Coordinates of N, CA and C and ligand atoms in Angstrom, one line a residue:
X195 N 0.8 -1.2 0.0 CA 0.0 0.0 0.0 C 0.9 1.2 0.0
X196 N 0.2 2.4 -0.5 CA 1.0 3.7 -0.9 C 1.8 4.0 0.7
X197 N 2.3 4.7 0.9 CA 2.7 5.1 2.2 C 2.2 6.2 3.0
X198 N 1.2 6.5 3.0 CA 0.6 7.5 3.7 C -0.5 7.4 4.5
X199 N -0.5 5.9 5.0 CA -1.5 5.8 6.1 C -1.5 6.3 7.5
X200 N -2.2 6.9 7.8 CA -1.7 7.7 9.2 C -3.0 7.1 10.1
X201 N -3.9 6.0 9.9 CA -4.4 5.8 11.4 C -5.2 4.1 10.5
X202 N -5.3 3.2 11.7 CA -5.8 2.0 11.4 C -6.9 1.7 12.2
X203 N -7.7 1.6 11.6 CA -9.0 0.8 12.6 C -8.9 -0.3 12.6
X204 N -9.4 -1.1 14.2 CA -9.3 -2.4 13.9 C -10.8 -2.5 14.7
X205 N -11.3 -3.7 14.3 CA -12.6 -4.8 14.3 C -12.1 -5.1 15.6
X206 N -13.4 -5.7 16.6 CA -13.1 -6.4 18.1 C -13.0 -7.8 18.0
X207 N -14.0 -8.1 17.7 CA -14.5 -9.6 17.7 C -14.1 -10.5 16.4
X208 N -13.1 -11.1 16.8 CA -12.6 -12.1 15.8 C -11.7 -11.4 15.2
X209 N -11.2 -9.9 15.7 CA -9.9 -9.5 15.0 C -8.6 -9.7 16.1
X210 N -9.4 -9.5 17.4 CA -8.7 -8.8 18.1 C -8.5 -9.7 19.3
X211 N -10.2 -9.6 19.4 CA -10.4 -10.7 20.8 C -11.1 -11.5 20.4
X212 N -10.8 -12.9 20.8 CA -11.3 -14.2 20.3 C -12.5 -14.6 21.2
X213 N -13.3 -13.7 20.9 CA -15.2 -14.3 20.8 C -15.7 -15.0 20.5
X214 N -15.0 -15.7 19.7 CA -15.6 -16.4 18.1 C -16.1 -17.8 19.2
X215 N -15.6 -18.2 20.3 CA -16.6 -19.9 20.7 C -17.8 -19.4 21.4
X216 N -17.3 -18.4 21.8 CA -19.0 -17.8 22.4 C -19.6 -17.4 21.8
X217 N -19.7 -16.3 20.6 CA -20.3 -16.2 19.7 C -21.2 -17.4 19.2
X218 N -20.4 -18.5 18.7 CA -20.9 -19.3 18.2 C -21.9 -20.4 19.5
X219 N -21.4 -20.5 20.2 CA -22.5 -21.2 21.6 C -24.0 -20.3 21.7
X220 N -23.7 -19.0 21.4 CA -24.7 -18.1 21.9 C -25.7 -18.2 20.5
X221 N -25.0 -18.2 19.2 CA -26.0 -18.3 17.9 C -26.7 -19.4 17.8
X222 N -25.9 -20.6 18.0 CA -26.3 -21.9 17.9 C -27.9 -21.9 19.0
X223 N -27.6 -21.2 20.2 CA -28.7 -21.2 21.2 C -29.7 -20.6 20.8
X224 N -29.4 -19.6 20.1 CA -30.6 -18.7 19.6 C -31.1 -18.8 18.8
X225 N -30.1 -19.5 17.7 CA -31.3 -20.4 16.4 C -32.2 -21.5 16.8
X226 N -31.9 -22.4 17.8 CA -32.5 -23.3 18.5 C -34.1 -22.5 19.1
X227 N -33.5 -21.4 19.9 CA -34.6 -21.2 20.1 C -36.2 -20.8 19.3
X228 N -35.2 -19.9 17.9 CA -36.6 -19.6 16.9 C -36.6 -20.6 15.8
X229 N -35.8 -21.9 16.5 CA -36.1 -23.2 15.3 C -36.1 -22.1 13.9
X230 N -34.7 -22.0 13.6 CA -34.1 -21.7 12.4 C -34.1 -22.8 11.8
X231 N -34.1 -22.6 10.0 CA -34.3 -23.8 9.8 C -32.5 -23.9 9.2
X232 N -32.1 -25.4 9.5 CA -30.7 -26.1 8.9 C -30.2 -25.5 10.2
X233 N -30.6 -25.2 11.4 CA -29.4 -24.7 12.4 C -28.6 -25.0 12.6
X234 N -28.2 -26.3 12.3 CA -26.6 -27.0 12.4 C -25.7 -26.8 11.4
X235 N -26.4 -25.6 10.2 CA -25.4 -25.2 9.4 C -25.2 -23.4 9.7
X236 N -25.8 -23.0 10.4 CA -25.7 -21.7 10.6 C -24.5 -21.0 11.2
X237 N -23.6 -21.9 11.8 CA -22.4 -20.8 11.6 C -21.0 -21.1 10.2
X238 N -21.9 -22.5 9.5 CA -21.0 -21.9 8.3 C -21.6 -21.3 7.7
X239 N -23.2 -20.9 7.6 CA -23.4 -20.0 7.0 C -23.0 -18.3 7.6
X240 N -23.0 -18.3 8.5 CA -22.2 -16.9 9.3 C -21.0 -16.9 8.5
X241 N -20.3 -17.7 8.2 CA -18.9 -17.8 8.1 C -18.9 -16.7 6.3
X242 N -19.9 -17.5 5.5 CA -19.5 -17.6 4.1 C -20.6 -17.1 3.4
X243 N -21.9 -16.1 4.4 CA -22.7 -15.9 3.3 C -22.9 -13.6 3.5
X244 N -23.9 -13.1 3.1 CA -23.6 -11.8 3.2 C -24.8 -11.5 4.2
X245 N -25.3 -10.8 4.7 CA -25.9 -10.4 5.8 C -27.3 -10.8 5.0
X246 N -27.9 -10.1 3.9 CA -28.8 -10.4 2.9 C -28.9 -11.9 2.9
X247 N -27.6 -12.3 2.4 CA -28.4 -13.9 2.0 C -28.4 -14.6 3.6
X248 N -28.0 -14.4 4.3 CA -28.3 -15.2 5.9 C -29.8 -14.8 6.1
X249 N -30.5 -13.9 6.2 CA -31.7 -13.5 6.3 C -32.5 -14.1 5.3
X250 N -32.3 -14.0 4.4 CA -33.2 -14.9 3.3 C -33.2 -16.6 3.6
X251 N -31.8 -17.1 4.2 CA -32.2 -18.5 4.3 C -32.5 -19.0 5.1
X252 N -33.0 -17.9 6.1 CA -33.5 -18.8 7.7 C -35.0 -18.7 7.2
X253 N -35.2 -17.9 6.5 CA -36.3 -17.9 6.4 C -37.3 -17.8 7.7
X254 N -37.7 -16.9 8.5 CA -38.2 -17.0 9.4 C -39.3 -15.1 9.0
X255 N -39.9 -15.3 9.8 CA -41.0 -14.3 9.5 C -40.3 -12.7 10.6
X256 N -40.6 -11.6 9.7 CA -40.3 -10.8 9.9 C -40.6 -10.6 11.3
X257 N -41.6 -11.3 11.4 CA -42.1 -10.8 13.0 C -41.1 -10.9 14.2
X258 N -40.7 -11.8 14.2 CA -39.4 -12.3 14.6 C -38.2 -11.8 15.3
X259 N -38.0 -10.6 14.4 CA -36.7 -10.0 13.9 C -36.3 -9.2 15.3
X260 N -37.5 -8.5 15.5 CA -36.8 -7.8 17.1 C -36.8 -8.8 18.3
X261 N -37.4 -9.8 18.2 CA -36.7 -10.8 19.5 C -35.6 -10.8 19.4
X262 N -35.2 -11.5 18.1 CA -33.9 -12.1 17.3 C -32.8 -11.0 17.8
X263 N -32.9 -9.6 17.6 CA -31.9 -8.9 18.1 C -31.6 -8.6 19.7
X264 N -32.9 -8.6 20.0 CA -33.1 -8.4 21.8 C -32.1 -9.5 22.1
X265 N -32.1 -10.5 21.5 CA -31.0 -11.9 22.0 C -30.1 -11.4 22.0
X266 N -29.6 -11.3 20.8 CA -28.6 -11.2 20.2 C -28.0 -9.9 21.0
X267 N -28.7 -8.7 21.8 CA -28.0 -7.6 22.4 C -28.0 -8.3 23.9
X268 N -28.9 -9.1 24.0 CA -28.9 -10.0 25.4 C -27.4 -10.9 25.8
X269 N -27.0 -11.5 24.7 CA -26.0 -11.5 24.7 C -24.5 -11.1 24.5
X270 N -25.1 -10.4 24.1 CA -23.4 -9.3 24.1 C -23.6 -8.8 25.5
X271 N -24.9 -8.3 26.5 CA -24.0 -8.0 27.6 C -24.0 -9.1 28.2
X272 N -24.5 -10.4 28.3 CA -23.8 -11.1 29.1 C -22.1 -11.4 28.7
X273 N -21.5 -11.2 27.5 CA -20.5 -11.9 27.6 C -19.1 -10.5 28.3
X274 N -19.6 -9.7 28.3 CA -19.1 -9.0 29.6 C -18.6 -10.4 31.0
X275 N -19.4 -11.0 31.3 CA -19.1 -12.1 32.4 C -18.5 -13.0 32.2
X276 N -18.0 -13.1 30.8 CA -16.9 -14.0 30.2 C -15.5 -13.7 29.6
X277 N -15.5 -12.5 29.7 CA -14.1 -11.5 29.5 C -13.1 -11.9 30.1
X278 N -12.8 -13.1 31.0 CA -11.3 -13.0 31.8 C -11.5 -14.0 31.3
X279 N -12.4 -15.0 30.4 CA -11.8 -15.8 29.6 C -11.2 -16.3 28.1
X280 N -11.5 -15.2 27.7 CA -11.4 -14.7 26.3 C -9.7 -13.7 26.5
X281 N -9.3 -14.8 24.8 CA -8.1 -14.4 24.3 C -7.8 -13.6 23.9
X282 N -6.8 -12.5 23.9 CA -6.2 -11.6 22.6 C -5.7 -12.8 21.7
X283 N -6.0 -12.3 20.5 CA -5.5 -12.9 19.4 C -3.9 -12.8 19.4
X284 N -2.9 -14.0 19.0 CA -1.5 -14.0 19.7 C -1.0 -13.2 18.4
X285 N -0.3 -12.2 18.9 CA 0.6 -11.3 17.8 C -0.5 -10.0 17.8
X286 N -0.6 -9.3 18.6 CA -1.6 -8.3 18.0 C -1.2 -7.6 19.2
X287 N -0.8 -7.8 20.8 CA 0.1 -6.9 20.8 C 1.0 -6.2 20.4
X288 N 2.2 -6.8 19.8 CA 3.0 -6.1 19.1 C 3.2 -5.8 18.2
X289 N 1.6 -6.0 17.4 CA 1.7 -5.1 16.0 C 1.4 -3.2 16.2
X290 N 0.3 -3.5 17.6 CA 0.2 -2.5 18.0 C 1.1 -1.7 18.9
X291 N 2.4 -2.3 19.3 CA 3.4 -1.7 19.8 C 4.2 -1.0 18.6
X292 N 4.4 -1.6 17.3 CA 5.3 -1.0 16.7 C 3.8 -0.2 15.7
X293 N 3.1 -0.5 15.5 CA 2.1 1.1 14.8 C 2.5 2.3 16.0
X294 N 2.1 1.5 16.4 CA 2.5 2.8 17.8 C 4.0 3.9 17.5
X295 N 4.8 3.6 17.8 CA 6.0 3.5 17.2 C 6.5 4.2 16.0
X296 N 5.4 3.6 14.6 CA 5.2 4.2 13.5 C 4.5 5.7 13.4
X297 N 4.0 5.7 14.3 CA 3.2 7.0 15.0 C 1.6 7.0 13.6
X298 N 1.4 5.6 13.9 CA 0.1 5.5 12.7 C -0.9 5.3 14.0
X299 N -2.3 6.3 13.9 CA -3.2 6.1 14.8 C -3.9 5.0 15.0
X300 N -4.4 4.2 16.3 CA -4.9 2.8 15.9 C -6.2 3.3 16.5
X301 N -7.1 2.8 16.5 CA -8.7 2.9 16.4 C -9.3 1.6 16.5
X302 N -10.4 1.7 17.6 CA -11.0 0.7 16.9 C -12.7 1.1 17.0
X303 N -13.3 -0.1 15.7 CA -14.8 0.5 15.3 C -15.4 -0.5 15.5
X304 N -16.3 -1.1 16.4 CA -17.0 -2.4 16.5 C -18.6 -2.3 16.9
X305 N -18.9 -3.0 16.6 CA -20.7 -3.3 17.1 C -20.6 -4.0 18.6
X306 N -19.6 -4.3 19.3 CA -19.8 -4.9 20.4 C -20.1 -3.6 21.1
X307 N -20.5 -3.7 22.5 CA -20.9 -2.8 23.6 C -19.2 -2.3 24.2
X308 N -19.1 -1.1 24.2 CA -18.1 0.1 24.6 C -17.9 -0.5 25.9
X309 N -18.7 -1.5 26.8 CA -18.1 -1.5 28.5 C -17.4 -2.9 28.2
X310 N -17.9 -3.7 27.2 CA -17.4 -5.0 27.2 C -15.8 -4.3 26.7
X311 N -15.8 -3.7 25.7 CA -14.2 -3.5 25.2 C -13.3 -2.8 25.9
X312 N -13.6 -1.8 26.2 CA -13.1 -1.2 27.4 C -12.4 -2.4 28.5
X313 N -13.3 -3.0 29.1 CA -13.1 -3.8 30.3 C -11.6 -4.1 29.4
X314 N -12.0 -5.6 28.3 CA -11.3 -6.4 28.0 C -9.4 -5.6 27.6
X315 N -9.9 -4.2 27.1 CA -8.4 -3.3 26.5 C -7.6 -3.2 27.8
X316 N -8.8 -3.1 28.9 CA -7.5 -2.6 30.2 C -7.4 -4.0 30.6
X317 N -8.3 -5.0 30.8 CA -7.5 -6.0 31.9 C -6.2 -6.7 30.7
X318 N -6.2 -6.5 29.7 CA -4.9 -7.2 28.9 C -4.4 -6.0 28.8
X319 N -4.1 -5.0 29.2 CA -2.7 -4.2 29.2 C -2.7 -3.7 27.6
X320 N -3.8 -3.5 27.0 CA -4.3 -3.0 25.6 C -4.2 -1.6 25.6
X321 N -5.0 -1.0 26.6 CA -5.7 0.2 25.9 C -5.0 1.2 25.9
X322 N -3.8 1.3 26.1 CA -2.7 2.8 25.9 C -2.5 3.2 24.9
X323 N -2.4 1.6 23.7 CA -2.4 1.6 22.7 C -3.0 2.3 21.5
X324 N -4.4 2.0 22.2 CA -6.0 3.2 21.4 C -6.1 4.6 21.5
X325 N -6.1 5.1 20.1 CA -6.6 6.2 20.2 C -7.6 6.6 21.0
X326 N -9.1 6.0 20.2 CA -10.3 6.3 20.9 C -10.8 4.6 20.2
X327 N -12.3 4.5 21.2 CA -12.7 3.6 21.1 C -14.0 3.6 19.9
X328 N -14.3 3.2 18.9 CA -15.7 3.9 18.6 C -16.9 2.1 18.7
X329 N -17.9 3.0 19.2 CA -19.1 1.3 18.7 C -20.2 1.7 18.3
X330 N -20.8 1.2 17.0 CA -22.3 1.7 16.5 C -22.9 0.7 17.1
X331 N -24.1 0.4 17.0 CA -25.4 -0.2 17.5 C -25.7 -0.5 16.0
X332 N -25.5 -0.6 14.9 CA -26.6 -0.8 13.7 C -25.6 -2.0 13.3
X333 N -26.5 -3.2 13.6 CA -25.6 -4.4 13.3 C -25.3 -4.5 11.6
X334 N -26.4 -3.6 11.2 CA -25.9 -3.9 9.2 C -25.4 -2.5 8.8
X335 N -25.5 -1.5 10.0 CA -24.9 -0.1 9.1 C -23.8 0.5 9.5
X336 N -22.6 -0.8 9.2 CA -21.0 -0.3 9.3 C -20.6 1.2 8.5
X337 N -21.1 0.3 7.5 CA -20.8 1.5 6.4 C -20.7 3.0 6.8
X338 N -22.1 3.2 7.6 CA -21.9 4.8 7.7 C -21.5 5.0 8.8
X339 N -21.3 4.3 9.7 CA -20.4 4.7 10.8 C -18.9 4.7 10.8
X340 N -18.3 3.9 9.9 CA -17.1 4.5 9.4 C -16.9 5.9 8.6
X341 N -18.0 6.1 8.0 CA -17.9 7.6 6.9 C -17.8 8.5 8.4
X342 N -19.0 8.3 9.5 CA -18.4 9.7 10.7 C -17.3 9.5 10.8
X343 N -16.6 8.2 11.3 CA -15.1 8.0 11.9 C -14.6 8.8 11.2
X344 N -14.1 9.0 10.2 CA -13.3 9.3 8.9 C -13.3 10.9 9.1
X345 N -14.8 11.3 9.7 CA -15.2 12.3 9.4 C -14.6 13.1 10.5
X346 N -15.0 12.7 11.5 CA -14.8 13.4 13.1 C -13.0 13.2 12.9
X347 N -12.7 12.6 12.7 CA -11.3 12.1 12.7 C -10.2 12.7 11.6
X348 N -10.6 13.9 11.3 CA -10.4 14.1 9.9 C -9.7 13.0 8.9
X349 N -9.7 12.2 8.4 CA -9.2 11.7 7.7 C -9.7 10.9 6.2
X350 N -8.5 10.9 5.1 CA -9.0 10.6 4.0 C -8.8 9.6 4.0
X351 N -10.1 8.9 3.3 CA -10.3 6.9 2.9 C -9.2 6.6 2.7
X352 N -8.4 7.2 1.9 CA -6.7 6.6 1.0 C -6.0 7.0 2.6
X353 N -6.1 7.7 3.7 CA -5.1 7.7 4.7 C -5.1 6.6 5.7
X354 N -6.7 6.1 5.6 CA -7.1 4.6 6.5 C -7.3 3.0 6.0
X355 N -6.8 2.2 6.5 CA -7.3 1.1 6.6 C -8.2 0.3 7.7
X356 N -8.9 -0.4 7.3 CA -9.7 -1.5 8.3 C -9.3 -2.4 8.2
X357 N -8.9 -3.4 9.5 CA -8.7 -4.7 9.8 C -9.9 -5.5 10.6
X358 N -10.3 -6.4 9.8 CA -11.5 -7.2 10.5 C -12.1 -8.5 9.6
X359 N -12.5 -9.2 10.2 CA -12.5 -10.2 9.6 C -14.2 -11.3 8.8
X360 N -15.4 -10.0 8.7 CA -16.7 -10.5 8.2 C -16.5 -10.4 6.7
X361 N -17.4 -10.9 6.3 CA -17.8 -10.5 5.0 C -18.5 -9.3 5.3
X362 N -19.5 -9.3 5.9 CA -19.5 -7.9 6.7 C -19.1 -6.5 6.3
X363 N -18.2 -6.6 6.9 CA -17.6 -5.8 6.8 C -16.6 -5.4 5.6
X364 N -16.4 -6.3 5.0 CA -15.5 -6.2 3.6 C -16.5 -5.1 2.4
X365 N -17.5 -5.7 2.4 CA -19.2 -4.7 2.3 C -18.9 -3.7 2.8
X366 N -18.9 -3.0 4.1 CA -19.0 -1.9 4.8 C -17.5 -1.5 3.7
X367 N -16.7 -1.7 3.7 CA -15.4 -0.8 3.5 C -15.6 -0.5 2.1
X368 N -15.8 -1.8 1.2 CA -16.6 -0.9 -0.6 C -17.0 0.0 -0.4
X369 N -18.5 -0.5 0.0 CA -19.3 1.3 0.1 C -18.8 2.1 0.3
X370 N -17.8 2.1 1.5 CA -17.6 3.7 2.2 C -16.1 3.8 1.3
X371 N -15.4 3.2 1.0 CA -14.5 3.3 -0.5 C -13.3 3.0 0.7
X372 N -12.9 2.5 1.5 CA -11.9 2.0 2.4 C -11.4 0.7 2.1
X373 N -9.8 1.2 2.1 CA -8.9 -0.7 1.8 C -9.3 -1.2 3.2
X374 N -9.7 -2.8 2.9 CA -9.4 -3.8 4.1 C -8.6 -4.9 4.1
X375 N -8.2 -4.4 5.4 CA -7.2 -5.8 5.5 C -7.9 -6.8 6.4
X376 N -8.0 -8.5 5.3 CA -9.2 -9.1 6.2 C -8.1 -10.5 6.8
X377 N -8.5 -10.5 8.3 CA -7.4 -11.0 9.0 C -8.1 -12.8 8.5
X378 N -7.4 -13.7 8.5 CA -7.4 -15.3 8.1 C -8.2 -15.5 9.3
X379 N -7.8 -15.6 10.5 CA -8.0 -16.2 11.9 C -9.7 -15.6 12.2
X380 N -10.5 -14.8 12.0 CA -11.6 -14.7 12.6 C -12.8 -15.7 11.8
X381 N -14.1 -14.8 12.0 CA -14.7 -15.3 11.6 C -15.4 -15.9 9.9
X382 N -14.9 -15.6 9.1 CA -15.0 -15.6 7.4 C -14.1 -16.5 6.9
X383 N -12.6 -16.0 7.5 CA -11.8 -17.1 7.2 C -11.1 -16.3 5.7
X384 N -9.9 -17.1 5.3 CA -9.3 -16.5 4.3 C -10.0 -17.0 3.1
X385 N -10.3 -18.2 3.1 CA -11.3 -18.9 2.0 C -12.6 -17.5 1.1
X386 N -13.7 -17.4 2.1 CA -14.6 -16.6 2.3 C -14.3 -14.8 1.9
X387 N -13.0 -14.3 2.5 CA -13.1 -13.0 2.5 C -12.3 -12.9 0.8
X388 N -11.6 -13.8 1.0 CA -11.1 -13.7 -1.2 C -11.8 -13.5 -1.8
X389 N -13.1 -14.5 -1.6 CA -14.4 -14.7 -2.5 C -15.1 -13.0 -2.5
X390 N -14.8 -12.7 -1.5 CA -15.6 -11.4 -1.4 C -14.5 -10.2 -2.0
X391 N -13.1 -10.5 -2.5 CA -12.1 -9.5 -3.1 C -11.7 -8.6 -1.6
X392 N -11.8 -8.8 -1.2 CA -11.3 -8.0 0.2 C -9.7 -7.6 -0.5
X393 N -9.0 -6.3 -0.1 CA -7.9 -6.1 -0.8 C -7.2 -6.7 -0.4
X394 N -6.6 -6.9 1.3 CA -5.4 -7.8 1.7 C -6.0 -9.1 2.5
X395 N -5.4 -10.0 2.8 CA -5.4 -11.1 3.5 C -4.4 -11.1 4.2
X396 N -4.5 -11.3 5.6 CA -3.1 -11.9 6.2 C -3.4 -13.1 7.1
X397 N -2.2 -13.7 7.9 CA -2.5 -14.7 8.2 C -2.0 -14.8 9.8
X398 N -1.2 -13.4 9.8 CA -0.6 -13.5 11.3 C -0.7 -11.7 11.1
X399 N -0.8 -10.7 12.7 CA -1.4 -9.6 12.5 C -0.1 -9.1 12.4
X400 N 1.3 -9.6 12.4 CA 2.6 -8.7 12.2 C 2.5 -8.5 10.7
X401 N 1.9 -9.3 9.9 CA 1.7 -9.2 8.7 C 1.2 -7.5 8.3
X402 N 0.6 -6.8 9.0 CA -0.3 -5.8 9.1 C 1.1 -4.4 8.7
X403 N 2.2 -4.8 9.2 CA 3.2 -4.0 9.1 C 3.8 -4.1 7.9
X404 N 3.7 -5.2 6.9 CA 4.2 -5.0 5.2 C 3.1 -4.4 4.8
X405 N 2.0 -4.5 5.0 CA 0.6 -3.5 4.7 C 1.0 -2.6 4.1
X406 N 0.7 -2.1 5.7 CA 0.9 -0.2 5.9 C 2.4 0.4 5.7
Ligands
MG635 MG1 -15.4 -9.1 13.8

């Protein structure tokens, strides 16, 4: 990439901090409960499909939909009470020691809840690292909450990158016209985020430093 990136956002969940078995205990539970249909394929479908086509193949009635998220925010605060057992992803301190270093801003933009990340940045000796923290609530509208980031933060799409690991979000960065760099280890996988053209892949986060 050109050399004038001056600040990196990174993704929480499945970039950063390894959520991904709870995540998946908690989906599995919650398809169970609205008897989704094929539940036992539903987190390869999380893995490999786009937000649109997961909705279309549960096929379940709109009515639905705000339970479905009430859960789904039901559990994000409980996993607050699972935080001292959940990993940093290995190598992602010291990528963030030496951005640091680089004097390239690090950021991060996630849909998880601001007390869960917080907690998790201080009790692992993270958060000195962070600029600022940012979290939207619109589980499908990445998109424009990167365009404020960008905005509040002055900076130009060509001066940022995203690191994160959805199809998701590879989506979110087209639209808003932002390179991403989609990490192997989360949730999509390296298979899945190709498919979707994502511009980098890596496989380890020191990788992140030939990047930028
Ligand atoms: Mg993620």
């Amino acid at each position: 990439m050109r050399k004038k990136i001056k600040a990196i956002i990174f993704d929480f969940d499945g970039t950063i901090a390894d959520t991904l078995p709870y995540t998946f205990e908690k989906i599995i539970e919650i398809a169970r409960k609205y008897k989704i249909k094929e539940e036992n394929k539903i987190i390869e479908k999380l893995r490999s499909m786009t937000p649109n086509e997961l909705l279309r193949s549960f096929n379940i009635s709109w009515l639905k939909y705000p339970f479905i998220i009430w859960d789904i925010k039901k559990a994000q605060k409980l996993l607050f009470y699972h935080l001292d057992k959940i990993k940093v992803f290995s190598g992602i301190k010291k990528v963030l020691q030496l951005l640091n270093k680089k004097n390239i801003k690090v950021f991060i933009y996630s849909s998880n809840l601001k007390k869960n990340i917080d907690y998790f940045l201080e009790k692992n000796d993270l958060k000195k690292y962070f600029e600022k923290v940012y979290v939207g609530n619109n589980l499908l509208g990445k998109y424009k909450d990167l365009k404020n980031i960008l905005k509040k933060e002055r900076l130009k799409k060509n001066e940022v990158v995203y690191v994160a690991d959805e199809i998701r979000d590879v989506l979110a960065c087209k639209k808003v016209g932002i390179k991403m760099i989609g990490v192997g280890w989360g949730l999509a996988g390296e298979k899945n985020l190709k498919k979707y053209k994502v511009d980098f892949i890596i496989k380890k986060p020191l990788e992140i430093i030939k990047v930028v």
